[in-house]
mmCIF file with all atom_site columns, C-alpha atoms in Angstrom:
data_model
loop_
_atom_site.group_PDB
_atom_site.id
_atom_site.type_symbol
_atom_site.label_atom_id
_atom_site.label_alt_id
_atom_site.label_comp_id
_atom_site.label_asym_id
_atom_site.label_entity_id
_atom_site.label_seq_id
_atom_site.pdbx_PDB_ins_code
_atom_site.Cartn_x
_atom_site.Cartn_y
_atom_site.Cartn_z
_atom_site.occupancy
_atom_site.B_iso_or_equiv
_atom_site.pdbx_formal_charge
_atom_site.auth_seq_id
_atom_site.auth_comp_id
_atom_site.auth_asym_id
_atom_site.auth_atom_id
_atom_site.pdbx_PDB_model_num
ATOM 1   C CA . LYS A 1 1   ? -21.908 11.215  -1.460  1.00 0.00 ? 8   LYS A CA 1
ATOM 2   C CA . ASN A 1 2   ? -18.278 10.179  -1.045  1.00 0.00 ? 9   ASN A CA 1
ATOM 3   C CA . GLN A 1 3   ? -16.519 10.438  -4.376  1.00 0.00 ? 10  GLN A CA 1
ATOM 4   C CA . VAL A 1 4   ? -13.050 10.643  -5.846  1.00 0.00 ? 11  VAL A CA 1
ATOM 5   C CA . GLU A 1 5   ? -12.458 12.073  -9.306  1.00 0.00 ? 12  GLU A CA 1
ATOM 6   C CA . GLN A 1 6   ? -9.216  12.133  -11.172 1.00 0.00 ? 13  GLN A CA 1
ATOM 7   C CA . SER A 1 7   ? -8.079  14.008  -14.207 1.00 0.00 ? 14  SER A CA 1
ATOM 8   C CA . PRO A 1 8   ? -7.021  13.626  -16.920 1.00 0.00 ? 15  PRO A CA 1
ATOM 9   C CA . GLN A 1 9   ? -8.420  10.254  -17.676 1.00 0.00 ? 16  GLN A CA 1
ATOM 10  C CA . SER A 1 10  ? -5.306  9.628   -19.780 1.00 0.00 ? 17  SER A CA 1
ATOM 11  C CA . LEU A 1 11  ? -2.075  11.367  -20.605 1.00 0.00 ? 18  LEU A CA 1
ATOM 12  C CA . ILE A 1 12  ? 0.722   10.826  -23.017 1.00 0.00 ? 19  ILE A CA 1
ATOM 13  C CA . ILE A 1 13  ? 4.099   12.529  -22.407 1.00 0.00 ? 20  ILE A CA 1
ATOM 14  C CA . LEU A 1 14  ? 7.607   12.190  -23.770 1.00 0.00 ? 21  LEU A CA 1
ATOM 15  C CA . GLU A 1 15  ? 10.379  10.666  -21.719 1.00 0.00 ? 22  GLU A CA 1
ATOM 16  C CA . GLY A 1 16  ? 12.154  13.260  -19.565 1.00 0.00 ? 23  GLY A CA 1
ATOM 17  C CA . LYS A 1 17  ? 9.153   15.663  -19.366 1.00 0.00 ? 24  LYS A CA 1
ATOM 18  C CA . ASN A 1 18  ? 7.266   16.475  -16.136 1.00 0.00 ? 25  ASN A CA 1
ATOM 19  C CA . CYS A 1 19  ? 3.504   15.943  -15.591 1.00 0.00 ? 26  CYS A CA 1
ATOM 20  C CA . THR A 1 20  ? 0.846   16.544  -12.956 1.00 0.00 ? 27  THR A CA 1
ATOM 21  C CA . LEU A 1 21  ? -2.012  14.471  -12.196 1.00 0.00 ? 28  LEU A CA 1
ATOM 22  C CA . GLN A 1 22  ? -5.137  15.842  -10.397 1.00 0.00 ? 29  GLN A CA 1
ATOM 23  C CA . CYS A 1 23  ? -7.514  14.225  -7.763  1.00 0.00 ? 30  CYS A CA 1
ATOM 24  C CA . ASN A 1 24  ? -10.671 16.045  -6.399  1.00 0.00 ? 31  ASN A CA 1
ATOM 25  C CA . TYR A 1 25  ? -12.663 14.372  -3.621  1.00 0.00 ? 32  TYR A CA 1
ATOM 26  C CA . THR A 1 26  ? -15.777 14.826  -1.690  1.00 0.00 ? 33  THR A CA 1
ATOM 27  C CA . VAL A 1 27  ? -15.186 12.510  1.195   1.00 0.00 ? 34  VAL A CA 1
ATOM 28  C CA . SER A 1 28  ? -16.133 13.168  4.793   1.00 0.00 ? 35  SER A CA 1
ATOM 29  C CA . PRO A 1 29  ? -14.899 12.714  7.372   1.00 0.00 ? 36  PRO A CA 1
ATOM 30  C CA . PHE A 1 30  ? -11.443 12.693  5.879   1.00 0.00 ? 37  PHE A CA 1
ATOM 31  C CA . SER A 1 31  ? -8.798  10.381  7.272   1.00 0.00 ? 38  SER A CA 1
ATOM 32  C CA . ASN A 1 32  ? -5.958  10.223  4.727   1.00 0.00 ? 39  ASN A CA 1
ATOM 33  C CA . LEU A 1 33  ? -5.186  10.282  0.960   1.00 0.00 ? 40  LEU A CA 1
ATOM 34  C CA . ARG A 1 34  ? -3.085  7.829   -0.864  1.00 0.00 ? 41  ARG A CA 1
ATOM 35  C CA . TRP A 1 35  ? -1.670  7.657   -4.425  1.00 0.00 ? 42  TRP A CA 1
ATOM 36  C CA . TYR A 1 36  ? -1.073  4.246   -5.803  1.00 0.00 ? 43  TYR A CA 1
ATOM 37  C CA . LYS A 1 37  ? 0.826   3.229   -9.029  1.00 0.00 ? 44  LYS A CA 1
ATOM 38  C CA . GLN A 1 38  ? -0.573  0.206   -10.884 1.00 0.00 ? 45  GLN A CA 1
ATOM 39  C CA . ASP A 1 39  ? 1.297   -1.424  -13.788 1.00 0.00 ? 46  ASP A CA 1
ATOM 40  C CA . THR A 1 40  ? -0.740  -3.137  -16.398 1.00 0.00 ? 47  THR A CA 1
ATOM 41  C CA . GLY A 1 41  ? -2.033  -6.542  -15.067 1.00 0.00 ? 48  GLY A CA 1
ATOM 42  C CA . ARG A 1 42  ? -0.389  -6.065  -11.646 1.00 0.00 ? 49  ARG A CA 1
ATOM 43  C CA . GLY A 1 43  ? -1.622  -4.938  -8.208  1.00 0.00 ? 50  GLY A CA 1
ATOM 44  C CA . PRO A 1 44  ? -1.401  -1.316  -7.010  1.00 0.00 ? 51  PRO A CA 1
ATOM 45  C CA . VAL A 1 45  ? 1.736   -0.157  -5.154  1.00 0.00 ? 52  VAL A CA 1
ATOM 46  C CA . SER A 1 46  ? 1.609   2.620   -2.609  1.00 0.00 ? 53  SER A CA 1
ATOM 47  C CA . LEU A 1 47  ? 3.502   5.829   -3.534  1.00 0.00 ? 54  LEU A CA 1
ATOM 48  C CA . THR A 1 48  ? 2.521   8.105   -0.768  1.00 0.00 ? 55  THR A CA 1
ATOM 49  C CA . ILE A 1 49  ? 0.053   8.466   2.181   1.00 0.00 ? 56  ILE A CA 1
ATOM 50  C CA . MET A 1 50  ? -0.961  11.946  3.261   1.00 0.00 ? 57  MET A CA 1
ATOM 51  C CA . THR A 1 51  ? -2.798  13.012  6.363   1.00 0.00 ? 58  THR A CA 1
ATOM 52  C CA . PHE A 1 52  ? -4.863  16.076  7.019   1.00 0.00 ? 59  PHE A CA 1
ATOM 53  C CA . SER A 1 53  ? -1.941  18.114  8.302   1.00 0.00 ? 60  SER A CA 1
ATOM 54  C CA . GLU A 1 54  ? 0.499   17.333  5.445   1.00 0.00 ? 61  GLU A CA 1
ATOM 55  C CA . ASN A 1 55  ? 0.673   19.639  2.419   1.00 0.00 ? 62  ASN A CA 1
ATOM 56  C CA . THR A 1 56  ? 3.458   18.144  0.441   1.00 0.00 ? 63  THR A CA 1
ATOM 57  C CA . LYS A 1 57  ? 5.140   14.708  0.442   1.00 0.00 ? 64  LYS A CA 1
ATOM 58  C CA . SER A 1 58  ? 7.854   13.372  -1.847  1.00 0.00 ? 65  SER A CA 1
ATOM 59  C CA . ASN A 1 59  ? 8.950   9.841   -2.891  1.00 0.00 ? 66  ASN A CA 1
ATOM 60  C CA . GLY A 1 60  ? 11.943  10.183  -5.304  1.00 0.00 ? 67  GLY A CA 1
ATOM 61  C CA . ARG A 1 61  ? 10.652  11.824  -8.489  1.00 0.00 ? 68  ARG A CA 1
ATOM 62  C CA . TYR A 1 62  ? 7.136   11.693  -7.258  1.00 0.00 ? 69  TYR A CA 1
ATOM 63  C CA . THR A 1 63  ? 5.694   14.669  -5.247  1.00 0.00 ? 70  THR A CA 1
ATOM 64  C CA . ALA A 1 64  ? 2.158   14.668  -3.927  1.00 0.00 ? 71  ALA A CA 1
ATOM 65  C CA . THR A 1 65  ? 0.322   17.775  -2.583  1.00 0.00 ? 72  THR A CA 1
ATOM 66  C CA . LEU A 1 66  ? -2.822  18.070  -0.509  1.00 0.00 ? 73  LEU A CA 1
ATOM 67  C CA . ASP A 1 67  ? -5.083  20.992  0.035   1.00 0.00 ? 74  ASP A CA 1
ATOM 68  C CA . ALA A 1 68  ? -7.567  19.876  2.595   1.00 0.00 ? 75  ALA A CA 1
ATOM 69  C CA . ASP A 1 69  ? -9.611  23.124  2.352   1.00 0.00 ? 76  ASP A CA 1
ATOM 70  C CA . THR A 1 70  ? -10.373 22.743  -1.374  1.00 0.00 ? 77  THR A CA 1
ATOM 71  C CA . LYS A 1 71  ? -10.257 19.023  -1.174  1.00 0.00 ? 78  LYS A CA 1
ATOM 72  C CA . GLN A 1 72  ? -7.760  18.608  -3.970  1.00 0.00 ? 79  GLN A CA 1
ATOM 73  C CA . SER A 1 73  ? -4.551  16.570  -4.355  1.00 0.00 ? 80  SER A CA 1
ATOM 74  C CA . SER A 1 74  ? -2.028  16.454  -7.108  1.00 0.00 ? 81  SER A CA 1
ATOM 75  C CA . LEU A 1 75  ? 0.779   14.028  -7.985  1.00 0.00 ? 82  LEU A CA 1
ATOM 76  C CA . HIS A 1 76  ? 3.720   15.547  -9.837  1.00 0.00 ? 83  HIS A CA 1
ATOM 77  C CA . ILE A 1 77  ? 6.143   13.360  -11.713 1.00 0.00 ? 84  ILE A CA 1
ATOM 78  C CA . THR A 1 78  ? 9.533   14.827  -12.509 1.00 0.00 ? 85  THR A CA 1
ATOM 79  C CA . ALA A 1 79  ? 11.822  13.765  -15.344 1.00 0.00 ? 86  ALA A CA 1
ATOM 80  C CA . SER A 1 80  ? 9.545   10.958  -16.523 1.00 0.00 ? 87  SER A CA 1
ATOM 81  C CA . GLN A 1 81  ? 10.902  7.682   -17.449 1.00 0.00 ? 88  GLN A CA 1
ATOM 82  C CA . LEU A 1 82  ? 9.513   4.924   -19.573 1.00 0.00 ? 89  LEU A CA 1
ATOM 83  C CA . SER A 1 83  ? 8.850   2.835   -16.500 1.00 0.00 ? 90  SER A CA 1
ATOM 84  C CA . ASP A 1 84  ? 6.548   5.419   -15.211 1.00 0.00 ? 91  ASP A CA 1
ATOM 85  C CA . SER A 1 85  ? 3.947   4.209   -17.830 1.00 0.00 ? 92  SER A CA 1
ATOM 86  C CA . ALA A 1 86  ? 1.084   2.974   -15.554 1.00 0.00 ? 93  ALA A CA 1
ATOM 87  C CA . SER A 1 87  ? -2.261  3.832   -14.027 1.00 0.00 ? 94  SER A CA 1
ATOM 88  C CA . TYR A 1 88  ? -2.053  6.262   -11.040 1.00 0.00 ? 95  TYR A CA 1
ATOM 89  C CA . ILE A 1 89  ? -4.864  5.875   -8.654  1.00 0.00 ? 96  ILE A CA 1
ATOM 90  C CA . CYS A 1 90  ? -6.059  8.345   -5.891  1.00 0.00 ? 97  CYS A CA 1
ATOM 91  C CA . VAL A 1 91  ? -7.776  6.788   -2.867  1.00 0.00 ? 98  VAL A CA 1
ATOM 92  C CA . VAL A 1 92  ? -9.328  8.692   -0.003  1.00 0.00 ? 99  VAL A CA 1
ATOM 93  C CA . SER A 1 93  ? -9.993  7.047   3.393   1.00 0.00 ? 100 SER A CA 1
ATOM 94  C CA . ALA A 1 94  ? -13.108 8.111   5.210   1.00 0.00 ? 101 ALA A CA 1
ATOM 95  C CA . ARG A 1 95  ? -13.446 7.549   8.860   1.00 0.00 ? 102 ARG A CA 1
ATOM 96  C CA . ALA A 1 96  ? -16.522 5.580   9.855   1.00 0.00 ? 103 ALA A CA 1
ATOM 97  C CA . GLY A 1 97  ? -16.587 5.093   13.784  1.00 0.00 ? 104 GLY A CA 1
ATOM 98  C CA . ASN A 1 98  ? -13.724 2.836   14.523  1.00 0.00 ? 105 ASN A CA 1
ATOM 99  C CA . ASN A 1 99  ? -13.414 1.750   10.818  1.00 0.00 ? 106 ASN A CA 1
ATOM 100 C CA . ARG A 1 100 ? -12.118 3.373   7.667   1.00 0.00 ? 107 ARG A CA 1
ATOM 101 C CA . LYS A 1 101 ? -13.700 3.141   4.377   1.00 0.00 ? 108 LYS A CA 1
ATOM 102 C CA . LEU A 1 102 ? -11.544 3.633   1.124   1.00 0.00 ? 109 LEU A CA 1
ATOM 103 C CA . ILE A 1 103 ? -13.053 5.469   -1.728  1.00 0.00 ? 110 ILE A CA 1
ATOM 104 C CA . TRP A 1 104 ? -11.218 4.706   -4.857  1.00 0.00 ? 111 TRP A CA 1
ATOM 105 C CA . GLY A 1 105 ? -10.650 6.908   -7.965  1.00 0.00 ? 112 GLY A CA 1
ATOM 106 C CA . LEU A 1 106 ? -10.768 5.538   -11.487 1.00 0.00 ? 113 LEU A CA 1
ATOM 107 C CA . GLY A 1 107 ? -7.128  6.377   -12.115 1.00 0.00 ? 114 GLY A CA 1
ATOM 108 C CA . THR A 1 108 ? -5.244  8.280   -14.644 1.00 0.00 ? 115 THR A CA 1
ATOM 109 C CA . SER A 1 109 ? -3.535  6.189   -17.324 1.00 0.00 ? 116 SER A CA 1
ATOM 110 C CA . LEU A 1 110 ? -0.036  7.591   -18.106 1.00 0.00 ? 117 LEU A CA 1
ATOM 111 C CA . ALA A 1 111 ? 1.947   6.628   -21.069 1.00 0.00 ? 118 ALA A CA 1
ATOM 112 C CA . VAL A 1 112 ? 5.624   7.807   -21.295 1.00 0.00 ? 119 VAL A CA 1
ATOM 113 C CA . ASN A 1 113 ? 6.926   7.648   -24.863 1.00 0.00 ? 120 ASN A CA 1
ATOM 114 C CA . PRO A 1 114 ? 10.571  7.572   -26.031 1.00 0.00 ? 121 PRO A CA 1
ATOM 115 C CA . GLU B 2 1   ? 7.500   -8.187  -4.754  1.00 0.00 ? 23  GLU B CA 1
ATOM 116 C CA . THR B 2 2   ? 5.160   -6.819  -2.089  1.00 0.00 ? 24  THR B CA 1
ATOM 117 C CA . GLY B 2 3   ? 5.133   -9.958  0.072   1.00 0.00 ? 25  GLY B CA 1
ATOM 118 C CA . VAL B 2 4   ? 1.647   -10.850 -1.002  1.00 0.00 ? 26  VAL B CA 1
ATOM 119 C CA . THR B 2 5   ? 1.451   -13.805 -3.572  1.00 0.00 ? 27  THR B CA 1
ATOM 120 C CA . GLN B 2 6   ? -1.533  -14.679 -5.549  1.00 0.00 ? 28  GLN B CA 1
ATOM 121 C CA . THR B 2 7   ? -2.124  -17.848 -7.610  1.00 0.00 ? 29  THR B CA 1
ATOM 122 C CA . PRO B 2 8   ? -2.914  -18.482 -10.336 1.00 0.00 ? 30  PRO B CA 1
ATOM 123 C CA . ARG B 2 9   ? -1.981  -15.316 -12.248 1.00 0.00 ? 31  ARG B CA 1
ATOM 124 C CA . HIS B 2 10  ? -4.357  -16.147 -15.001 1.00 0.00 ? 32  HIS B CA 1
ATOM 125 C CA . LEU B 2 11  ? -7.497  -18.310 -15.023 1.00 0.00 ? 33  LEU B CA 1
ATOM 126 C CA . VAL B 2 12  ? -10.052 -19.202 -17.626 1.00 0.00 ? 34  VAL B CA 1
ATOM 127 C CA . MET B 2 13  ? -13.048 -21.106 -16.543 1.00 0.00 ? 35  MET B CA 1
ATOM 128 C CA . GLY B 2 14  ? -16.486 -22.134 -17.842 1.00 0.00 ? 36  GLY B CA 1
ATOM 129 C CA . MET B 2 15  ? -19.660 -21.111 -16.228 1.00 0.00 ? 37  MET B CA 1
ATOM 130 C CA . THR B 2 16  ? -20.224 -24.562 -14.732 1.00 0.00 ? 38  THR B CA 1
ATOM 131 C CA . ASN B 2 17  ? -16.701 -24.960 -13.318 1.00 0.00 ? 39  ASN B CA 1
ATOM 132 C CA . LYS B 2 18  ? -15.575 -24.641 -9.740  1.00 0.00 ? 40  LYS B CA 1
ATOM 133 C CA . LYS B 2 19  ? -12.188 -23.017 -9.216  1.00 0.00 ? 41  LYS B CA 1
ATOM 134 C CA . SER B 2 20  ? -10.308 -21.362 -6.298  1.00 0.00 ? 42  SER B CA 1
ATOM 135 C CA . LEU B 2 21  ? -8.049  -18.387 -6.027  1.00 0.00 ? 43  LEU B CA 1
ATOM 136 C CA . LYS B 2 22  ? -5.284  -18.422 -3.462  1.00 0.00 ? 44  LYS B CA 1
ATOM 137 C CA . CYS B 2 23  ? -3.535  -15.539 -1.619  1.00 0.00 ? 45  CYS B CA 1
ATOM 138 C CA . GLU B 2 24  ? -0.621  -15.887 0.781   1.00 0.00 ? 46  GLU B CA 1
ATOM 139 C CA . GLN B 2 25  ? 1.021   -12.995 2.769   1.00 0.00 ? 47  GLN B CA 1
ATOM 140 C CA . HIS B 2 26  ? 4.508   -13.113 4.373   1.00 0.00 ? 48  HIS B CA 1
ATOM 141 C CA . LEU B 2 27  ? 4.247   -9.707  6.038   1.00 0.00 ? 49  LEU B CA 1
ATOM 142 C CA . GLY B 2 28  ? 2.940   -10.710 9.522   1.00 0.00 ? 50  GLY B CA 1
ATOM 143 C CA . HIS B 2 29  ? -0.310  -8.854  8.825   1.00 0.00 ? 51  HIS B CA 1
ATOM 144 C CA . ASN B 2 30  ? -3.598  -9.812  10.365  1.00 0.00 ? 52  ASN B CA 1
ATOM 145 C CA . ALA B 2 31  ? -6.193  -8.378  7.929   1.00 0.00 ? 53  ALA B CA 1
ATOM 146 C CA . MET B 2 32  ? -6.680  -9.612  4.467   1.00 0.00 ? 54  MET B CA 1
ATOM 147 C CA . TYR B 2 33  ? -8.946  -8.438  1.661   1.00 0.00 ? 55  TYR B CA 1
ATOM 148 C CA . TRP B 2 34  ? -10.435 -9.338  -1.774  1.00 0.00 ? 56  TRP B CA 1
ATOM 149 C CA . TYR B 2 35  ? -10.937 -6.697  -4.368  1.00 0.00 ? 57  TYR B CA 1
ATOM 150 C CA . LYS B 2 36  ? -12.476 -6.934  -7.814  1.00 0.00 ? 58  LYS B CA 1
ATOM 151 C CA . GLN B 2 37  ? -11.128 -4.560  -10.595 1.00 0.00 ? 59  GLN B CA 1
ATOM 152 C CA . SER B 2 38  ? -13.140 -4.306  -13.760 1.00 0.00 ? 60  SER B CA 1
ATOM 153 C CA . ALA B 2 39  ? -12.483 -2.229  -16.743 1.00 0.00 ? 61  ALA B CA 1
ATOM 154 C CA . LYS B 2 40  ? -13.500 1.451   -16.391 1.00 0.00 ? 62  LYS B CA 1
ATOM 155 C CA . LYS B 2 41  ? -14.625 0.861   -12.768 1.00 0.00 ? 63  LYS B CA 1
ATOM 156 C CA . PRO B 2 42  ? -12.875 1.732   -9.409  1.00 0.00 ? 64  PRO B CA 1
ATOM 157 C CA . LEU B 2 43  ? -11.655 -1.039  -7.263  1.00 0.00 ? 65  LEU B CA 1
ATOM 158 C CA . GLU B 2 44  ? -14.483 -2.747  -5.414  1.00 0.00 ? 66  GLU B CA 1
ATOM 159 C CA . LEU B 2 45  ? -13.943 -4.170  -2.022  1.00 0.00 ? 67  LEU B CA 1
ATOM 160 C CA . MET B 2 46  ? -15.495 -7.701  -1.754  1.00 0.00 ? 68  MET B CA 1
ATOM 161 C CA . PHE B 2 47  ? -14.487 -9.195  1.602   1.00 0.00 ? 69  PHE B CA 1
ATOM 162 C CA . VAL B 2 48  ? -12.571 -8.234  4.643   1.00 0.00 ? 70  VAL B CA 1
ATOM 163 C CA . TYR B 2 49  ? -11.077 -10.614 7.184   1.00 0.00 ? 71  TYR B CA 1
ATOM 164 C CA . ASN B 2 50  ? -9.549  -9.331  10.546  1.00 0.00 ? 72  ASN B CA 1
ATOM 165 C CA . PHE B 2 51  ? -7.983  -12.065 12.595  1.00 0.00 ? 73  PHE B CA 1
ATOM 166 C CA . LYS B 2 52  ? -9.370  -14.794 10.385  1.00 0.00 ? 74  LYS B CA 1
ATOM 167 C CA . GLU B 2 53  ? -12.949 -13.565 10.974  1.00 0.00 ? 75  GLU B CA 1
ATOM 168 C CA . GLN B 2 54  ? -14.960 -12.090 8.228   1.00 0.00 ? 76  GLN B CA 1
ATOM 169 C CA . THR B 2 55  ? -15.821 -8.544  9.156   1.00 0.00 ? 77  THR B CA 1
ATOM 170 C CA . GLU B 2 56  ? -17.149 -7.192  5.754   1.00 0.00 ? 78  GLU B CA 1
ATOM 171 C CA . ASN B 2 57  ? -19.070 -8.656  2.885   1.00 0.00 ? 79  ASN B CA 1
ATOM 172 C CA . ASN B 2 58  ? -20.043 -5.894  0.459   1.00 0.00 ? 80  ASN B CA 1
ATOM 173 C CA . SER B 2 59  ? -23.169 -7.599  -0.983  1.00 0.00 ? 81  SER B CA 1
ATOM 174 C CA . VAL B 2 60  ? -21.059 -10.027 -2.957  1.00 0.00 ? 82  VAL B CA 1
ATOM 175 C CA . PRO B 2 61  ? -23.163 -12.869 -4.732  1.00 0.00 ? 83  PRO B CA 1
ATOM 176 C CA . SER B 2 62  ? -22.984 -16.149 -3.154  1.00 0.00 ? 84  SER B CA 1
ATOM 177 C CA . ARG B 2 63  ? -21.142 -17.706 -6.189  1.00 0.00 ? 85  ARG B CA 1
ATOM 178 C CA . PHE B 2 64  ? -18.057 -16.071 -4.592  1.00 0.00 ? 86  PHE B CA 1
ATOM 179 C CA . SER B 2 65  ? -17.279 -17.948 -1.353  1.00 0.00 ? 87  SER B CA 1
ATOM 180 C CA . PRO B 2 66  ? -14.211 -16.671 0.647   1.00 0.00 ? 88  PRO B CA 1
ATOM 181 C CA . GLU B 2 67  ? -12.252 -18.710 3.117   1.00 0.00 ? 89  GLU B CA 1
ATOM 182 C CA . CYS B 2 68  ? -9.517  -17.634 5.691   1.00 0.00 ? 90  CYS B CA 1
ATOM 183 C CA . PRO B 2 69  ? -7.979  -20.586 7.498   1.00 0.00 ? 91  PRO B CA 1
ATOM 184 C CA . ASN B 2 70  ? -5.401  -18.433 9.176   1.00 0.00 ? 92  ASN B CA 1
ATOM 185 C CA . SER B 2 71  ? -4.024  -14.845 9.012   1.00 0.00 ? 93  SER B CA 1
ATOM 186 C CA . SER B 2 72  ? -1.611  -15.671 6.305   1.00 0.00 ? 94  SER B CA 1
ATOM 187 C CA . HIS B 2 73  ? -3.847  -17.338 3.828   1.00 0.00 ? 95  HIS B CA 1
ATOM 188 C CA . LEU B 2 74  ? -7.014  -16.352 1.940   1.00 0.00 ? 96  LEU B CA 1
ATOM 189 C CA . PHE B 2 75  ? -8.980  -18.190 -0.594  1.00 0.00 ? 97  PHE B CA 1
ATOM 190 C CA . LEU B 2 76  ? -11.823 -17.213 -3.012  1.00 0.00 ? 98  LEU B CA 1
ATOM 191 C CA . HIS B 2 77  ? -13.970 -20.231 -4.170  1.00 0.00 ? 99  HIS B CA 1
ATOM 192 C CA . LEU B 2 78  ? -15.735 -19.622 -7.413  1.00 0.00 ? 100 LEU B CA 1
ATOM 193 C CA . HIS B 2 79  ? -18.668 -21.586 -8.797  1.00 0.00 ? 101 HIS B CA 1
ATOM 194 C CA . THR B 2 80  ? -21.269 -21.072 -11.501 1.00 0.00 ? 102 THR B CA 1
ATOM 195 C CA . LEU B 2 81  ? -19.768 -17.663 -12.485 1.00 0.00 ? 103 LEU B CA 1
ATOM 196 C CA . GLN B 2 82  ? -21.147 -15.454 -15.073 1.00 0.00 ? 104 GLN B CA 1
ATOM 197 C CA . PRO B 2 83  ? -19.161 -13.716 -18.021 1.00 0.00 ? 105 PRO B CA 1
ATOM 198 C CA . GLU B 2 84  ? -19.632 -10.324 -16.155 1.00 0.00 ? 106 GLU B CA 1
ATOM 199 C CA . ASP B 2 85  ? -17.497 -11.805 -13.358 1.00 0.00 ? 107 ASP B CA 1
ATOM 200 C CA . SER B 2 86  ? -14.400 -11.641 -15.658 1.00 0.00 ? 108 SER B CA 1
ATOM 201 C CA . ALA B 2 87  ? -12.068 -9.100  -14.010 1.00 0.00 ? 109 ALA B CA 1
ATOM 202 C CA . LEU B 2 88  ? -8.739  -8.734  -12.156 1.00 0.00 ? 110 LEU B CA 1
ATOM 203 C CA . TYR B 2 89  ? -9.154  -10.111 -8.607  1.00 0.00 ? 111 TYR B CA 1
ATOM 204 C CA . LEU B 2 90  ? -6.746  -8.544  -6.161  1.00 0.00 ? 112 LEU B CA 1
ATOM 205 C CA . CYS B 2 91  ? -5.827  -9.695  -2.658  1.00 0.00 ? 113 CYS B CA 1
ATOM 206 C CA . ALA B 2 92  ? -4.342  -7.322  -0.089  1.00 0.00 ? 114 ALA B CA 1
ATOM 207 C CA . SER B 2 93  ? -3.124  -7.504  3.422   1.00 0.00 ? 115 SER B CA 1
ATOM 208 C CA . SER B 2 94  ? -2.556  -4.998  6.240   1.00 0.00 ? 116 SER B CA 1
ATOM 209 C CA . ARG B 2 95  ? -2.239  -4.668  9.993   1.00 0.00 ? 117 ARG B CA 1
ATOM 210 C CA . VAL B 2 96  ? -5.781  -4.339  11.395  1.00 0.00 ? 118 VAL B CA 1
ATOM 211 C CA . GLY B 2 97  ? -6.497  -0.558  11.424  1.00 0.00 ? 119 GLY B CA 1
ATOM 212 C CA . GLY B 2 98  ? -3.249  0.168   9.781   1.00 0.00 ? 120 GLY B CA 1
ATOM 213 C CA . PRO B 2 99  ? -3.020  2.923   7.219   1.00 0.00 ? 121 PRO B CA 1
ATOM 214 C CA . GLU B 2 100 ? -1.488  0.925   4.275   1.00 0.00 ? 122 GLU B CA 1
ATOM 215 C CA . ALA B 2 101 ? -2.512  -2.150  2.433   1.00 0.00 ? 123 ALA B CA 1
ATOM 216 C CA . PHE B 2 102 ? -0.150  -4.186  0.310   1.00 0.00 ? 124 PHE B CA 1
ATOM 217 C CA . PHE B 2 103 ? -1.511  -5.799  -2.793  1.00 0.00 ? 125 PHE B CA 1
ATOM 218 C CA . GLY B 2 104 ? -0.764  -9.064  -4.634  1.00 0.00 ? 126 GLY B CA 1
ATOM 219 C CA . GLN B 2 105 ? -0.213  -9.186  -8.318  1.00 0.00 ? 127 GLN B CA 1
ATOM 220 C CA . GLY B 2 106 ? -3.754  -10.242 -8.977  1.00 0.00 ? 128 GLY B CA 1
ATOM 221 C CA . THR B 2 107 ? -5.470  -13.123 -10.756 1.00 0.00 ? 129 THR B CA 1
ATOM 222 C CA . ARG B 2 108 ? -6.831  -12.263 -14.217 1.00 0.00 ? 130 ARG B CA 1
ATOM 223 C CA . LEU B 2 109 ? -10.139 -14.282 -14.476 1.00 0.00 ? 131 LEU B CA 1
ATOM 224 C CA . THR B 2 110 ? -11.975 -14.873 -17.615 1.00 0.00 ? 132 THR B CA 1
ATOM 225 C CA . VAL B 2 111 ? -15.373 -16.584 -17.575 1.00 0.00 ? 133 VAL B CA 1
ATOM 226 C CA . VAL B 2 112 ? -16.385 -18.179 -20.818 1.00 0.00 ? 134 VAL B CA 1
#
């Protein structure tokens, strides 16, 4: 069964600290993995998209890693800011013939406190 | 802003009402999507339109009726909804087969 699991479910950190969010998936055949940031009451915004051959990808203070062998990904946030408070969702795309099916995780709710 | 605009942002409706959600994209995309996001659940894909034609309907109840008059506009017509239909409804667009979808801000729907 195609599934995406994220941990932790929620996280509270102090401003300026780093944190790492985890995503484990059992999706096959794998096409790509995406991390989205979703502010409360708003739509998700893409942070990174990673394909099978990519191990690390950075977008400013966000760095995503992918281990296609163990089917794990992480999102590392450096020097957190109050505006980083949001839900971070891992999404894995599965190939289905000529189509792709997106498997969404439940997200990690991050709160950055001053 | 992502180039995908949804209206209204908030909607409260009774179970006997009829209302419509609107989505417009200014990105030149040719695929549009409706998603439902409920508390403590992953995003659920409802409908997919490619080049104005519906290509996917994920067993959505008939009280939700989508309409796509052109590649830039998408509507979701609502009638006789249930309280459990209360959720954040998200519209997205992309190039057909493209790797990335851009989302609107969503419509927070409350059915009373």
